[in-house]
């Protein structure tokens, strides 16, 4: 996306959680704890993926995208589909996007990536 910046990928954290589960240090109940609201958001606003759930390995995970930011007003904290983000990036100065993967079968959920969008000034990159 044209204004995407300050990207944080949580892939390492996800792998650590899955590894801990498989080694028996973490229980399935600790990681398969999606709240009913998140499961509803996955059903109604989620975008299907081709990635198999790392816990149950029976269903593909669904990405749920949330937006937060002072400039969003009533839209802050809402689940959005990716196609809505393009228009929002043009309409708002700056807001943060969080993408959570959810398994609607076993309730696995994990933050996968976050980033900033908006038409505000670009981040200044300092050169060392």
One Martini backbone bead per residue (centre of mass of N, CA, C, O) as a GRO file, in nm:
protein
  128
    1UNK     BB    1   0.099   0.034   0.019
    2UNK     BB    2   0.175   0.364  -0.027
    3UNK     BB    3   0.174   0.443   0.314
    4UNK     BB    4   0.344   0.227   0.429
    5UNK     BB    5   0.466   0.205   0.774
    6UNK     BB    6   0.602   0.078   1.042
    7UNK     BB    7   0.674  -0.228   1.031
    8UNK     BB    8   0.549  -0.521   1.215
    9UNK     BB    9   0.668  -0.847   1.263
   10UNK     BB   10   0.532  -1.151   1.443
   11UNK     BB   11   0.670  -1.429   1.358
   12UNK     BB   12   0.860  -1.501   1.594
   13UNK     BB   13   0.645  -1.511   1.815
   14UNK     BB   14   0.475  -1.731   1.686
   15UNK     BB   15   0.690  -1.953   1.679
   16UNK     BB   16   0.731  -1.959   1.987
   17UNK     BB   17   0.445  -2.045   2.064
   18UNK     BB   18   0.431  -2.305   1.899
   19UNK     BB   19   0.677  -2.440   2.025
   20UNK     BB   20   0.572  -2.437   2.317
   21UNK     BB   21   0.328  -2.614   2.260
   22UNK     BB   22   0.484  -2.866   2.139
   23UNK     BB   23   0.664  -2.890   2.418
   24UNK     BB   24   0.449  -2.832   2.671
   25UNK     BB   25   0.465  -2.526   2.801
   26UNK     BB   26   0.190  -2.489   2.654
   27UNK     BB   27  -0.140  -2.456   2.633
   28UNK     BB   28  -0.410  -2.460   2.430
   29UNK     BB   29  -0.583  -2.264   2.608
   30UNK     BB   30  -0.369  -2.024   2.586
   31UNK     BB   31  -0.394  -2.001   2.246
   32UNK     BB   32  -0.720  -2.079   2.234
   33UNK     BB   33  -0.866  -1.750   2.308
   34UNK     BB   34  -1.086  -1.636   2.144
   35UNK     BB   35  -1.304  -1.407   2.129
   36UNK     BB   36  -1.620  -1.365   2.021
   37UNK     BB   37  -1.565  -1.101   1.866
   38UNK     BB   38  -1.333  -1.212   1.690
   39UNK     BB   39  -1.496  -1.442   1.558
   40UNK     BB   40  -1.707  -1.254   1.429
   41UNK     BB   41  -1.508  -1.084   1.265
   42UNK     BB   42  -1.404  -1.321   1.098
   43UNK     BB   43  -1.681  -1.392   0.968
   44UNK     BB   44  -1.751  -1.082   0.853
   45UNK     BB   45  -1.432  -0.943   0.795
   46UNK     BB   46  -1.269  -1.161   0.703
   47UNK     BB   47  -0.975  -1.304   0.538
   48UNK     BB   48  -0.891  -1.550   0.365
   49UNK     BB   49  -0.656  -1.813   0.362
   50UNK     BB   50  -0.379  -2.058   0.292
   51UNK     BB   51  -0.329  -2.091   0.600
   52UNK     BB   52  -0.264  -2.311   0.828
   53UNK     BB   53  -0.322  -2.399   1.127
   54UNK     BB   54  -0.076  -2.444   1.381
   55UNK     BB   55  -0.263  -2.625   1.570
   56UNK     BB   56  -0.496  -2.803   1.416
   57UNK     BB   57  -0.453  -2.845   1.097
   58UNK     BB   58  -0.765  -2.801   0.946
   59UNK     BB   59  -0.765  -2.487   0.911
   60UNK     BB   60  -0.782  -2.184   0.787
   61UNK     BB   61  -0.692  -1.877   0.828
   62UNK     BB   62  -0.803  -1.553   0.937
   63UNK     BB   63  -0.802  -1.217   0.857
   64UNK     BB   64  -0.795  -0.943   1.090
   65UNK     BB   65  -0.865  -0.590   1.062
   66UNK     BB   66  -0.743  -0.315   1.250
   67UNK     BB   67  -0.819   0.026   1.361
   68UNK     BB   68  -0.606   0.303   1.486
   69UNK     BB   69  -0.687   0.648   1.585
   70UNK     BB   70  -0.748   0.974   1.647
   71UNK     BB   71  -0.860   1.052   1.347
   72UNK     BB   72  -1.105   0.825   1.325
   73UNK     BB   73  -1.292   0.813   1.552
   74UNK     BB   74  -1.549   0.589   1.511
   75UNK     BB   75  -1.336   0.386   1.359
   76UNK     BB   76  -1.200   0.313   1.602
   77UNK     BB   77  -1.160  -0.039   1.649
   78UNK     BB   78  -1.225  -0.149   1.374
   79UNK     BB   79  -1.317  -0.364   1.139
   80UNK     BB   80  -1.150  -0.429   0.823
   81UNK     BB   81  -1.109  -0.426   0.496
   82UNK     BB   82  -0.857  -0.384   0.277
   83UNK     BB   83  -1.013  -0.199   0.072
   84UNK     BB   84  -1.060   0.036   0.289
   85UNK     BB   85  -0.762   0.137   0.337
   86UNK     BB   86  -0.712   0.311   0.090
   87UNK     BB   87  -0.915   0.536   0.154
   88UNK     BB   88  -0.813   0.596   0.442
   89UNK     BB   89  -0.522   0.685   0.359
   90UNK     BB   90  -0.644   0.949   0.220
   91UNK     BB   91  -0.837   1.065   0.469
   92UNK     BB   92  -0.596   1.018   0.676
   93UNK     BB   93  -0.313   1.088   0.838
   94UNK     BB   94  -0.301   0.864   1.092
   95UNK     BB   95  -0.277   0.501   1.130
   96UNK     BB   96  -0.323   0.188   1.280
   97UNK     BB   97  -0.250  -0.152   1.184
   98UNK     BB   98  -0.406  -0.473   1.261
   99UNK     BB   99  -0.317  -0.822   1.217
  100UNK     BB  100  -0.523  -1.108   1.270
  101UNK     BB  101  -0.508  -1.444   1.328
  102UNK     BB  102  -0.781  -1.686   1.274
  103UNK     BB  103  -0.937  -1.971   1.413
  104UNK     BB  104  -1.265  -2.098   1.384
  105UNK     BB  105  -1.214  -2.382   1.517
  106UNK     BB  106  -0.988  -2.333   1.781
  107UNK     BB  107  -0.915  -2.010   1.849
  108UNK     BB  108  -0.681  -1.912   1.724
  109UNK     BB  109  -0.454  -1.628   1.796
  110UNK     BB  110  -0.252  -1.374   1.613
  111UNK     BB  111  -0.032  -1.139   1.571
  112UNK     BB  112   0.128  -1.050   1.259
  113UNK     BB  113   0.075  -0.731   1.193
  114UNK     BB  114   0.201  -0.388   1.179
  115UNK     BB  115   0.092  -0.051   1.073
  116UNK     BB  116   0.116   0.253   0.892
  117UNK     BB  117  -0.124   0.494   0.783
  118UNK     BB  118  -0.143   0.771   0.558
  119UNK     BB  119  -0.117   1.133   0.459
  120UNK     BB  120   0.109   1.201   0.609
  121UNK     BB  121   0.408   1.246   0.684
  122UNK     BB  122   0.688   1.111   0.627
  123UNK     BB  123   0.928   0.939   0.738
  124UNK     BB  124   1.229   0.993   0.881
  125UNK     BB  125   1.548   0.902   0.771
  126UNK     BB  126   1.823   0.822   0.930
  127UNK     BB  127   2.166   0.881   0.876
  128UNK     BB  128   2.486   0.727   0.968
   0.00000   0.00000   0.00000
